[in-house]
Short mmCIF file of C-alpha atoms and ligand atoms in Angstrom, two decimals:
data_model
loop_
_atom_site.label_atom_id
_atom_site.label_comp_id
_atom_site.label_asym_id
_atom_site.label_seq_id
_atom_site.Cartn_x
_atom_site.Cartn_y
_atom_site.Cartn_z
CA MET A 1 9.81 2.84 -32.55
CA HIS A 2 13.54 3.25 -33.03
CA PRO A 3 16.03 0.48 -32.54
CA ALA A 4 17.49 0.83 -29.06
CA MET A 5 21.07 1.34 -30.30
CA VAL A 6 20.56 4.73 -31.87
CA THR A 7 18.00 5.96 -29.40
CA THR A 8 18.33 9.06 -27.28
CA PRO A 9 16.62 8.43 -23.98
CA LEU A 10 13.05 9.64 -23.80
CA LEU A 11 13.75 11.00 -20.35
CA SER A 12 17.04 11.46 -18.61
CA LEU A 13 18.14 12.87 -15.29
CA GLU A 14 21.72 13.92 -14.73
CA GLY A 15 23.22 14.88 -11.39
CA VAL A 16 19.81 15.55 -9.87
CA GLY A 17 19.83 16.55 -6.22
CA LYS A 18 16.95 17.51 -3.97
CA SER A 19 17.15 18.95 -0.47
CA PHE A 20 14.17 19.91 1.62
CA PRO A 21 13.96 22.98 3.85
CA ASN A 22 14.25 20.78 6.96
CA GLY A 23 17.71 19.71 5.82
CA THR A 24 16.82 16.27 4.49
CA VAL A 25 18.76 15.46 1.35
CA ALA A 26 16.45 13.12 -0.55
CA LEU A 27 18.46 12.88 -3.78
CA ARG A 28 22.16 13.41 -4.48
CA GLY A 29 23.55 13.41 -7.97
CA ALA A 30 20.94 10.97 -9.21
CA ARG A 31 20.83 9.84 -12.82
CA LEU A 32 18.22 8.01 -14.80
CA ASN A 33 17.76 7.07 -18.44
CA VAL A 34 14.38 5.86 -19.63
CA LEU A 35 14.46 4.59 -23.21
CA PRO A 36 11.46 5.07 -25.49
CA GLY A 37 8.94 2.26 -25.23
CA SER A 38 10.82 0.60 -22.39
CA VAL A 39 9.59 -0.38 -18.95
CA HIS A 40 12.04 0.97 -16.41
CA GLY A 41 11.96 -0.21 -12.81
CA LEU A 42 12.90 2.07 -9.92
CA VAL A 43 13.54 0.35 -6.60
CA GLY A 44 14.90 1.19 -3.18
CA ALA A 45 14.08 0.95 0.52
CA ASN A 46 11.51 3.18 2.22
CA GLY A 47 12.91 6.68 2.19
CA ALA A 48 15.50 5.99 -0.53
CA GLY A 49 14.17 8.84 -2.67
CA LYS A 50 11.96 7.12 -5.26
CA SER A 51 8.89 9.31 -4.82
CA THR A 52 11.07 12.40 -4.66
CA MET A 53 12.63 11.49 -8.02
CA ILE A 54 9.19 10.93 -9.42
CA LYS A 55 7.95 14.27 -8.15
CA VAL A 56 10.91 15.96 -9.82
CA ILE A 57 10.01 14.24 -13.09
CA ALA A 58 6.36 15.15 -12.67
CA GLY A 59 7.11 18.82 -12.14
CA ALA A 60 5.87 18.70 -8.55
CA HIS A 61 9.31 19.34 -6.99
CA ALA A 62 11.99 21.60 -8.40
CA PRO A 63 15.35 19.83 -8.21
CA THR A 64 18.02 21.64 -6.19
CA THR A 65 20.72 20.63 -8.68
CA GLY A 66 21.06 18.81 -11.96
CA THR A 67 19.24 18.65 -15.25
CA VAL A 68 16.24 16.90 -16.69
CA ARG A 69 16.15 16.11 -20.41
CA TRP A 70 13.12 15.13 -22.42
CA LYS A 71 13.94 13.62 -25.81
CA GLY A 72 17.43 15.03 -25.50
CA GLU A 73 16.36 18.62 -24.79
CA GLU A 74 16.89 20.17 -21.40
CA VAL A 75 13.56 21.00 -19.76
CA VAL A 76 12.37 22.72 -16.62
CA TRP A 77 8.89 21.68 -15.67
CA ARG A 78 7.72 24.06 -13.00
CA THR A 79 4.26 22.56 -12.57
CA PRO A 80 2.64 19.15 -12.96
CA GLY A 81 0.68 20.68 -15.82
CA ALA A 82 3.90 21.42 -17.71
CA ALA A 83 5.11 17.83 -17.41
CA ARG A 84 1.71 16.54 -18.42
CA ASP A 85 1.59 18.76 -21.48
CA ALA A 86 4.99 17.48 -22.53
CA GLY A 87 3.69 13.90 -22.40
CA VAL A 88 4.44 12.60 -18.90
CA ALA A 89 1.54 11.18 -16.89
CA THR A 90 2.22 10.41 -13.27
CA ILE A 91 0.34 8.22 -10.90
CA MET A 92 1.44 9.35 -7.47
CA GLN A 93 1.91 7.03 -4.53
CA HIS A 94 -1.12 8.48 -2.79
CA VAL A 95 -3.82 8.83 -5.36
CA PRO A 96 -5.14 12.38 -5.41
CA LEU A 97 -8.58 11.73 -6.86
CA ALA A 98 -11.56 13.94 -6.23
CA PRO A 99 -13.73 11.82 -3.95
CA THR A 100 -17.02 13.56 -4.65
CA LEU A 101 -16.73 13.34 -8.41
CA THR A 102 -17.63 10.32 -10.47
CA VAL A 103 -15.23 7.89 -12.06
CA LEU A 104 -15.82 9.48 -15.46
CA GLU A 105 -15.23 13.01 -14.18
CA ASN A 106 -12.04 11.96 -12.46
CA VAL A 107 -10.65 10.18 -15.48
CA PHE A 108 -10.92 13.29 -17.65
CA LEU A 109 -9.96 15.77 -14.97
CA GLY A 110 -7.14 17.86 -16.33
CA SER A 111 -6.96 16.23 -19.71
CA ARG A 112 -7.53 18.40 -22.73
CA GLY A 113 -9.00 17.36 -25.99
CA PRO A 114 -12.30 16.67 -27.60
CA TRP A 115 -13.62 14.75 -24.61
CA ARG A 116 -14.87 17.82 -22.87
CA LEU A 117 -18.21 16.93 -24.46
CA PRO A 118 -20.26 14.33 -22.58
CA ARG A 119 -20.88 12.02 -25.50
CA ALA A 120 -17.26 12.03 -26.68
CA ARG A 121 -16.14 11.43 -23.13
CA ARG A 122 -18.25 8.36 -22.66
CA ALA A 123 -17.07 6.93 -25.95
CA GLU A 124 -13.45 7.62 -25.04
CA PHE A 125 -13.99 6.10 -21.59
CA ALA A 126 -15.35 2.94 -23.18
CA ARG A 127 -12.30 2.84 -25.48
CA LEU A 128 -9.98 3.21 -22.49
CA LEU A 129 -11.68 0.38 -20.64
CA GLU A 130 -11.33 -1.80 -23.68
CA ARG A 131 -7.68 -0.91 -24.05
CA VAL A 132 -6.94 -1.98 -20.50
CA ASN A 133 -9.45 -4.80 -20.40
CA TYR A 134 -11.11 -3.63 -17.20
CA ASP A 135 -14.62 -2.73 -16.22
CA ILE A 136 -15.89 -0.05 -13.87
CA ASP A 137 -19.07 1.99 -13.61
CA PRO A 138 -18.34 5.48 -15.02
CA ASP A 139 -21.04 7.02 -12.83
CA ALA A 140 -19.91 5.60 -9.49
CA GLU A 141 -18.65 8.21 -7.04
CA VAL A 142 -14.99 7.75 -6.28
CA MET A 143 -15.53 7.88 -2.52
CA ASP A 144 -17.64 4.74 -2.74
CA LEU A 145 -14.90 2.78 -4.47
CA ALA A 146 -12.55 0.29 -2.88
CA ILE A 147 -8.92 1.33 -2.78
CA GLY A 148 -8.00 -0.99 -5.64
CA GLU A 149 -10.70 0.47 -7.84
CA ARG A 150 -9.50 3.97 -7.04
CA GLN A 151 -6.05 2.95 -8.15
CA MET A 152 -7.49 1.76 -11.44
CA VAL A 153 -9.25 5.11 -11.90
CA ALA A 154 -5.89 6.83 -11.43
CA ILE A 155 -4.39 4.60 -14.09
CA LEU A 156 -7.21 5.36 -16.49
CA GLN A 157 -6.72 9.05 -15.76
CA ALA A 158 -3.05 8.78 -16.72
CA LEU A 159 -3.87 6.92 -19.91
CA ALA A 160 -6.53 9.44 -20.86
CA THR A 161 -3.86 12.09 -21.27
CA GLY A 162 -2.28 10.05 -24.05
CA ALA A 163 1.15 10.19 -22.40
CA GLU A 164 4.39 8.95 -23.96
CA LEU A 165 5.78 8.20 -20.51
CA VAL A 166 3.64 6.86 -17.70
CA VAL A 167 5.20 7.07 -14.26
CA MET A 168 3.73 4.79 -11.63
CA ASP A 169 4.65 5.08 -7.96
CA GLU A 170 3.74 1.76 -6.33
CA PRO A 171 0.63 1.21 -8.44
CA THR A 172 -0.02 -2.24 -7.04
CA ALA A 173 0.69 -1.63 -3.35
CA SER A 174 -2.96 -2.00 -2.43
CA LEU A 175 -4.19 -4.17 -5.26
CA ALA A 176 -5.38 -7.74 -5.08
CA GLU A 177 -4.02 -10.41 -7.35
CA GLY A 178 -6.66 -9.96 -10.07
CA GLU A 179 -6.20 -6.21 -10.34
CA ARG A 180 -2.48 -6.52 -10.15
CA ARG A 181 -2.68 -8.62 -13.26
CA VAL A 182 -4.79 -5.94 -14.94
CA VAL A 183 -2.01 -3.44 -14.23
CA PHE A 184 0.69 -5.75 -15.63
CA ASP A 185 -1.44 -6.33 -18.64
CA VAL A 186 -1.86 -2.60 -19.21
CA VAL A 187 1.86 -2.00 -18.87
CA ARG A 188 2.78 -4.83 -21.24
CA ARG A 189 0.18 -3.96 -23.79
CA LEU A 190 0.91 -0.24 -23.91
CA SER A 191 4.67 -0.66 -23.88
CA ALA A 192 4.32 -2.95 -26.89
CA GLN A 193 2.52 -0.01 -28.54
CA GLY A 194 5.39 2.35 -27.71
CA THR A 195 4.46 3.92 -24.36
CA ALA A 196 7.36 4.02 -21.92
CA PHE A 197 6.90 3.31 -18.22
CA LEU A 198 8.78 4.21 -15.09
CA TYR A 199 7.64 1.73 -12.50
CA VAL A 200 8.24 1.93 -8.75
CA SER A 201 7.45 -1.12 -6.65
CA HIS A 202 8.47 -2.97 -3.52
CA PHE A 203 7.31 -6.21 -5.12
CA LEU A 204 10.56 -7.37 -6.61
CA ASP A 205 8.95 -10.24 -8.49
CA GLU A 206 6.92 -7.60 -10.36
CA VAL A 207 10.01 -5.58 -11.15
CA LEU A 208 11.84 -8.68 -12.37
CA SER A 209 9.07 -9.88 -14.62
CA LEU A 210 7.77 -6.56 -15.91
CA THR A 211 10.73 -4.28 -16.52
CA ASP A 212 13.49 -4.11 -19.14
CA ARG A 213 15.91 -2.06 -17.09
CA VAL A 214 16.15 -1.22 -13.44
CA THR A 215 17.66 1.58 -11.36
CA VAL A 216 18.39 1.05 -7.67
CA LEU A 217 18.35 4.00 -5.26
CA ARG A 218 19.88 3.90 -1.83
CA ASP A 219 19.92 6.95 0.45
CA GLY A 220 19.23 9.26 -2.45
CA THR A 221 22.00 7.92 -4.66
CA VAL A 222 21.79 5.62 -7.65
CA VAL A 223 23.86 2.62 -6.61
CA GLU A 224 23.19 0.38 -9.59
CA GLU A 225 21.46 0.34 -12.90
CA GLY A 226 21.30 -2.24 -15.60
CA GLU A 227 19.32 -4.70 -17.60
CA THR A 228 16.74 -6.44 -15.49
CA ALA A 229 17.68 -9.75 -17.05
CA SER A 230 21.02 -9.59 -15.30
CA TYR A 231 19.33 -9.56 -11.88
CA ASP A 232 17.63 -12.14 -9.74
CA GLU A 233 15.73 -11.42 -6.55
CA ASP A 234 18.72 -11.95 -4.25
CA ARG A 235 20.94 -9.60 -6.19
CA LEU A 236 18.23 -6.97 -6.28
CA VAL A 237 17.58 -7.23 -2.54
CA GLN A 238 21.25 -6.91 -1.89
CA ALA A 239 21.49 -3.80 -4.04
CA ILE A 240 18.50 -2.27 -2.26
CA VAL A 241 19.52 -2.88 1.33
CA GLY A 242 23.26 -2.86 0.74
CA ARG A 243 23.73 -6.21 2.44
CA ASP A 244 22.45 -9.74 2.35
CA LEU A 245 19.05 -10.11 3.90
CA LEU A 246 17.45 -13.26 5.14
CA ALA A 247 14.26 -14.04 3.28
CA VAL A 248 11.02 -13.39 5.15
CA GLU A 249 11.02 -16.28 7.48
CA ARG A 250 8.43 -18.86 6.60
CA ARG A 251 7.89 -20.52 9.94
CA THR A 252 4.29 -21.43 10.24
CA ALA A 253 3.09 -20.94 13.77
CA PRO A 254 1.51 -23.80 15.68
CA PRO A 255 -2.07 -23.34 16.93
CA VAL A 256 -2.38 -21.73 20.36
CA ASP A 257 -3.42 -23.68 23.41
CA ALA A 258 -7.17 -24.38 23.34
CA ALA A 259 -7.26 -23.39 27.01
CA ALA A 260 -6.05 -19.85 26.30
CA PRO A 261 -8.72 -17.31 27.23
CA VAL A 262 -11.02 -16.01 24.51
CA LEU A 263 -10.22 -12.33 23.97
CA LEU A 264 -12.56 -11.49 21.13
CA THR A 265 -15.99 -12.90 20.37
CA VAL A 266 -17.94 -11.91 17.28
CA ARG A 267 -21.51 -13.12 16.81
CA ASP A 268 -23.83 -12.82 13.84
CA LEU A 269 -22.07 -9.83 12.41
CA ARG A 270 -23.67 -8.51 9.24
CA SER A 271 -23.72 -5.28 7.28
CA PRO A 272 -25.06 -3.86 4.01
CA ALA A 273 -21.36 -3.30 3.16
CA GLY A 274 -21.26 -7.02 2.43
CA VAL A 275 -20.67 -8.80 5.73
CA ARG A 276 -22.94 -11.79 6.17
CA ASP A 277 -23.45 -13.70 9.38
CA VAL A 278 -19.90 -13.74 10.55
CA SER A 279 -19.22 -15.41 13.90
CA PHE A 280 -15.86 -16.34 15.38
CA GLU A 281 -13.68 -16.29 18.48
CA VAL A 282 -10.04 -15.31 18.86
CA ARG A 283 -7.96 -16.44 21.83
CA ALA A 284 -5.10 -14.63 23.49
CA GLY A 285 -1.92 -15.38 21.56
CA GLU A 286 -3.68 -16.07 18.29
CA VAL A 287 -2.96 -14.41 14.99
CA VAL A 288 -5.95 -15.04 12.79
CA GLY A 289 -5.56 -14.43 9.09
CA PHE A 290 -8.47 -13.35 6.89
CA ALA A 291 -7.57 -14.62 3.44
CA GLY A 292 -9.75 -13.36 0.67
CA LEU A 293 -9.66 -11.84 -2.76
CA LEU A 294 -10.44 -8.17 -3.39
CA GLY A 295 -14.12 -7.56 -2.79
CA SER A 296 -14.43 -10.72 -0.69
CA GLY A 297 -15.39 -8.66 2.35
CA ARG A 298 -12.19 -9.19 4.34
CA SER A 299 -11.69 -5.47 5.01
CA GLU A 300 -15.41 -4.95 5.60
CA ILE A 301 -15.37 -7.61 8.31
CA LEU A 302 -12.56 -5.84 10.16
CA HIS A 303 -14.32 -2.50 9.85
CA ALA A 304 -17.56 -3.97 11.17
CA VAL A 305 -15.82 -5.62 14.13
CA TYR A 306 -14.16 -2.31 14.97
CA GLY A 307 -17.41 -0.37 14.84
CA ALA A 308 -16.27 1.74 11.90
CA ASP A 309 -19.28 0.64 9.91
CA ALA A 310 -22.35 2.24 11.51
CA ARG A 311 -24.73 0.01 9.58
CA ALA A 312 -23.26 -3.21 10.90
CA ARG A 313 -25.34 -5.34 13.27
CA GLY A 314 -24.28 -8.12 15.56
CA GLU A 315 -22.36 -8.62 18.77
CA VAL A 316 -18.73 -7.95 19.55
CA LEU A 317 -17.29 -8.85 22.94
CA VAL A 318 -13.82 -8.22 24.31
CA ASP A 319 -12.99 -10.32 27.36
CA GLY A 320 -16.64 -11.34 27.50
CA GLU A 321 -17.86 -7.74 27.72
CA ALA A 322 -20.07 -6.37 24.98
CA VAL A 323 -18.51 -3.45 23.11
CA ARG A 324 -20.71 -0.71 21.68
CA ARG A 325 -20.41 -0.42 17.94
CA THR A 326 -18.34 2.75 17.63
CA PRO A 327 -14.62 3.25 17.08
CA ARG A 328 -14.42 5.19 20.33
CA ALA A 329 -15.87 2.29 22.32
CA ALA A 330 -13.62 -0.10 20.43
CA VAL A 331 -10.50 1.85 21.39
CA ALA A 332 -11.67 2.02 25.01
CA ALA A 333 -12.08 -1.76 24.97
CA GLY A 334 -8.50 -2.19 23.73
CA MET A 335 -9.14 -2.68 20.03
CA ALA A 336 -7.03 -1.07 17.33
CA LEU A 337 -7.49 -1.01 13.59
CA VAL A 338 -4.76 -0.17 11.11
CA PRO A 339 -6.79 0.45 7.99
CA GLU A 340 -5.72 -0.32 4.46
CA ASP A 341 -6.12 3.28 3.38
CA ARG A 342 -3.64 4.58 5.89
CA ASN A 343 -3.16 7.90 4.22
CA ALA A 344 -6.80 8.88 4.59
CA GLN A 345 -7.53 7.31 7.94
CA GLY A 346 -4.38 7.07 9.91
CA LEU A 347 -2.38 10.23 10.33
CA ILE A 348 -2.58 13.94 11.03
CA GLY A 349 -0.13 15.53 8.61
CA THR A 350 0.38 18.74 10.53
CA PHE A 351 1.41 16.90 13.71
CA PRO A 352 4.95 15.71 14.33
CA ILE A 353 5.62 11.97 14.47
CA TRP A 354 5.62 11.79 18.26
CA LYS A 355 2.18 13.37 18.54
CA ASN A 356 0.72 11.00 15.98
CA ILE A 357 2.17 8.06 17.84
CA SER A 358 0.74 9.03 21.21
CA LEU A 359 -2.70 10.10 19.91
CA PRO A 360 -4.57 6.87 20.62
CA ASP A 361 -3.14 6.58 24.08
CA LEU A 362 -3.39 10.02 25.60
CA PRO A 363 -5.36 8.82 28.65
CA SER A 364 -2.69 6.36 29.78
CA LEU A 365 0.17 8.75 29.14
CA ALA A 366 -1.49 11.52 31.10
CA SER A 367 -0.88 11.61 34.82
CA GLY A 368 -4.01 12.69 36.61
CA ARG A 369 -5.40 15.82 35.02
CA ALA A 370 -2.06 17.13 33.87
CA LEU A 371 -1.20 17.21 30.20
CA PRO A 372 0.35 14.10 28.67
CA ARG A 373 3.86 13.79 29.88
CA GLU A 374 6.10 14.92 27.08
CA ARG A 375 8.98 12.77 28.25
CA ALA A 376 6.91 9.62 28.10
CA GLU A 377 5.59 10.57 24.69
CA ALA A 378 9.02 11.35 23.29
CA GLU A 379 10.44 8.11 24.67
CA ARG A 380 7.69 6.07 23.16
CA ALA A 381 8.12 7.79 19.81
CA GLU A 382 11.83 7.10 19.87
CA ARG A 383 11.19 3.44 20.69
CA VAL A 384 8.71 3.09 17.84
CA ILE A 385 11.11 4.81 15.43
CA ALA A 386 13.88 2.40 16.43
CA ASP A 387 11.68 -0.74 16.52
CA LEU A 388 10.22 -0.12 13.09
CA GLY A 389 13.30 1.44 11.55
CA ILE A 390 11.47 4.63 10.56
CA VAL A 391 13.74 6.79 8.38
CA CYS A 392 13.32 10.36 9.66
CA PRO A 393 15.33 13.20 11.21
CA GLY A 394 13.67 12.47 14.59
CA PRO A 395 10.38 12.40 16.48
CA GLU A 396 9.85 16.09 15.76
CA ALA A 397 9.55 15.56 11.99
CA MET A 398 6.13 16.17 10.49
CA VAL A 399 4.52 13.12 8.99
CA THR A 400 4.01 14.97 5.70
CA GLU A 401 7.80 14.91 5.35
CA LEU A 402 8.01 11.13 5.51
CA SER A 403 8.25 8.75 2.60
CA GLY A 404 5.15 6.64 1.97
CA GLY A 405 6.43 3.48 3.61
CA ASN A 406 7.76 5.31 6.63
CA ALA A 407 4.44 7.08 7.16
CA GLN A 408 2.79 3.66 7.21
CA LYS A 409 5.16 2.50 9.87
CA VAL A 410 4.08 5.48 12.01
CA VAL A 411 0.43 4.43 11.73
CA PHE A 412 1.39 0.94 12.70
CA GLY A 413 3.50 2.20 15.55
CA LYS A 414 0.87 4.42 17.07
CA TRP A 415 -1.22 1.42 18.06
CA LEU A 416 1.66 -0.57 19.49
CA HIS A 417 1.05 0.53 23.03
CA GLY A 418 0.12 -1.08 26.31
CA GLY A 419 -3.59 -0.50 25.95
CA THR A 420 -4.11 -2.50 22.76
CA ARG A 421 -5.28 -6.08 23.20
CA VAL A 422 -7.01 -6.82 19.91
CA PHE A 423 -4.96 -5.61 16.96
CA MET A 424 -6.62 -5.57 13.54
CA LEU A 425 -4.44 -5.05 10.51
CA ASP A 426 -5.61 -4.56 6.99
CA GLU A 427 -2.79 -5.25 4.50
CA PRO A 428 -0.12 -4.55 7.12
CA THR A 429 2.86 -4.51 4.79
CA ALA A 430 1.47 -2.85 1.66
CA GLY A 431 4.06 -0.33 0.48
CA VAL A 432 6.64 -1.41 3.02
CA ASP A 433 10.11 -2.41 1.82
CA VAL A 434 11.55 -5.91 2.07
CA GLY A 435 13.53 -5.25 5.22
CA ALA A 436 10.73 -3.53 7.12
CA LYS A 437 8.26 -6.23 6.11
CA ALA A 438 10.13 -8.84 8.09
CA ASP A 439 10.31 -6.42 11.06
CA ILE A 440 6.58 -5.76 11.02
CA LEU A 441 5.66 -9.43 10.87
CA GLU A 442 8.01 -10.05 13.78
CA LEU A 443 6.30 -7.31 15.79
CA VAL A 444 2.94 -8.91 15.10
CA ARG A 445 4.22 -12.27 16.37
CA ARG A 446 5.68 -10.63 19.45
CA PHE A 447 2.44 -8.78 20.19
CA ALA A 448 0.52 -12.07 20.07
CA ALA A 449 3.13 -13.93 22.12
CA GLN A 450 2.61 -11.34 24.86
CA GLY A 451 -1.05 -12.29 25.11
CA GLY A 452 -2.68 -10.09 22.48
CA ALA A 453 -5.05 -11.19 19.73
CA VAL A 454 -4.39 -10.21 16.14
CA LEU A 455 -6.62 -10.19 13.07
CA VAL A 456 -4.77 -9.80 9.78
CA ALA A 457 -6.54 -9.30 6.47
CA SER A 458 -4.37 -9.66 3.42
CA SER A 459 -4.46 -10.51 -0.23
CA GLU A 460 -0.94 -11.86 0.11
CA PHE A 461 -1.55 -15.35 1.37
CA GLU A 462 2.14 -15.96 1.77
CA GLU A 463 2.19 -13.16 4.30
CA ILE A 464 -0.81 -14.58 6.15
CA LEU A 465 0.85 -17.96 6.37
CA ALA A 466 4.03 -16.36 7.65
CA VAL A 467 2.32 -14.90 10.75
CA ALA A 468 -1.05 -16.53 11.34
CA THR A 469 -1.81 -19.39 13.69
CA ARG A 470 -5.23 -19.89 12.12
CA VAL A 471 -6.71 -18.83 8.80
CA PHE A 472 -10.25 -17.90 7.84
CA VAL A 473 -11.01 -17.91 4.16
CA VAL A 474 -13.43 -15.10 3.28
CA ARG A 475 -15.67 -15.13 0.28
CA GLU A 476 -18.75 -13.04 -0.45
CA GLY A 477 -18.74 -11.60 3.04
CA ARG A 478 -18.70 -14.98 4.77
CA ILE A 479 -16.10 -17.11 6.43
CA VAL A 480 -16.26 -20.12 4.12
CA ALA A 481 -13.43 -22.16 5.58
CA GLU A 482 -11.13 -22.30 8.55
CA ARG A 483 -7.67 -23.90 8.64
CA PRO A 484 -4.87 -24.16 11.16
CA ALA A 485 -2.01 -22.31 9.47
CA HIS A 486 0.37 -25.27 9.73
CA GLU A 487 -2.07 -27.53 7.89
CA THR A 488 -2.74 -25.43 4.84
CA SER A 489 -0.90 -23.92 1.90
CA GLU A 490 -1.07 -20.90 -0.36
CA GLU A 491 -2.52 -23.10 -3.08
CA GLU A 492 -5.30 -24.41 -0.89
CA LEU A 493 -6.19 -20.92 0.37
CA LEU A 494 -6.32 -19.61 -3.18
CA MET A 495 -8.66 -22.39 -4.26
CA LEU A 496 -10.95 -21.83 -1.31
CA ALA A 497 -10.91 -18.06 -1.81
CA ASN A 498 -11.89 -18.61 -5.42
CA GLY A 499 -14.85 -20.71 -4.41
CA PHE A 500 -13.58 -24.19 -5.07
CA GLY A 501 -14.82 -26.37 -2.26
CA GLU A 502 -12.82 -28.76 -0.12
CA GLY A 503 -13.54 -31.59 -2.54
CA GLY A 504 -11.70 -29.70 -5.26
CA ALA A 505 -8.69 -28.88 -3.13
CA GLN A 506 -6.59 -31.74 -4.45
CA GLY A 507 -3.86 -29.27 -5.42
CA ALA A 508 -3.15 -28.48 -1.79
CA ALA A 509 0.31 -29.52 -0.76
N1 ATP B 601 8.27 17.31 1.77
C1 ATP B 601 9.30 16.77 2.40
N2 ATP B 601 9.97 17.45 3.34
C2 ATP B 601 11.03 16.92 3.98
N3 ATP B 601 11.53 15.70 3.74
C3 ATP B 601 10.90 14.96 2.81
C4 ATP B 601 9.76 15.45 2.10
N4 ATP B 601 9.36 14.49 1.23
C5 ATP B 601 10.19 13.44 1.40
N5 ATP B 601 11.12 13.73 2.35
C6 ATP B 601 12.23 12.85 2.79
O1 ATP B 601 12.98 12.47 1.67
C7 ATP B 601 13.44 11.15 1.77
C8 ATP B 601 13.00 10.35 0.55
O2 ATP B 601 11.59 10.21 0.55
P1 ATP B 601 10.79 9.52 -0.63
O3 ATP B 601 9.36 9.78 -0.39
O4 ATP B 601 11.36 9.96 -1.93
O5 ATP B 601 11.13 7.98 -0.39
P2 ATP B 601 10.63 6.68 -1.18
O6 ATP B 601 11.84 6.05 -1.77
O7 ATP B 601 9.55 7.03 -2.10
O8 ATP B 601 10.13 5.75 0.00
P3 ATP B 601 8.81 4.79 0.14
O9 ATP B 601 9.21 3.46 -0.39
O10 ATP B 601 8.62 4.72 1.62
O11 ATP B 601 7.67 5.42 -0.56
C9 ATP B 601 12.86 10.61 3.08
O12 ATP B 601 13.85 10.69 4.06
C10 ATP B 601 11.73 11.56 3.38
O13 ATP B 601 11.51 11.63 4.76
MG1 MG B 602 7.50 6.59 -2.14
#
């Protein structure tokens, strides 16, 4: 490694602009300098242009203006293959793995070298795992993996190419604490060995602790860049949103009235997916948090309640009426699920925003046998866009044209309609910027205050405590503890989620 003073940047962007055919200008005159062996943070609100910049670097988008330099030489990478061959590995925001291939096959997809041969591959795979200190079955099919594991496969895939620069677009957005630490560890370890990183994240604590330098994008323009050490969270937030922002309000909700009607009853729910004898009730006005580590079964419980898991057994009642165990019956009974893997399960890319938003609710928007009333649909879409602050040209925009965080807000918004009574959210704010996060939590509170019931599964216990009235701690597919939100703490939830019993919870504040 060279001393930083005499170093030419490994990668630099100068005056880079990118406009899309629909007129959106995603980048204007953007610059970036990534020094060799450094960890460079890239931050900005949803729609600021981070992923677009990354796609330019990765050779997936041709910039409209400006130049890209690699080790001081001007380059034009017309394909992702060209960037990869030069030494840039990119982990995109939405992991494009091949679901029907195994972990091993995915990891070496597209990488050249001696590991075309099965034996060499396995040995190299084992070396990679050791390098990152992680363990995963090489023969598992990717479609059977949890989202966090898929993210790890994408990281392994990037490392397998032996890149000098690894670009990560929100690598930890759907990871639990343990895996998040694996990612940090990988970044720290490899950067110490000379690999440079460009790291995009909405978790500002990650950016502050992991990166050496940081670039802030706002509306496609670089508004600040500097040494990370000269920033604290407040200054970074201010640079991102362009104004002071109140911290996510930590007002723990009081329990709801015990006389409130029971909206959702779940009895003896179990599934081979790892749900074991789960029974609970949720009253109107309640926001129940499911706090659990990755693999604890928190998502599986929501899926089983919703009827998305055909192998699940047990009873689910809404308003005292049994609901058949299919998503269609669940929707008819007023249940909605916003899954963690929103990209795969939530949206139809070739439909405009307004159509995606009114999909779940076509019956109530339709008058008699006529087609859904376009006016009503357009109005709703405009309301959702305004309520959630979705950055887009308008309701006619295709969802494929949205930034990652804004697409998530559309999924969230499509269920916010009159027919939903039981709202189930899996990691509701993953990938959402600091400003929108507060908005979404407020919408959840409002939904409950209007008589709905909400189930929120999250690995961010702080977030659960910010919205929930009651918390279930999930471990090994069971609800192992229940706490009123105002009588517990992040520390206590973490202990319980890790399997330390009540007796050991002396650390709870
Ligand atoms: N293919 C496309 N066609 C048209 N507009 C697009 C396209 N891709 C992105 N955009 C627009 O470009 C802008 C920047 O999007 P980008 O995905 O770079 O944002 P981002 O900073 O990565 O946001 P997020 O934090 O939500 O992932 C947004 O307004 C987005 O709607
Ligand atoms: Mg993005």
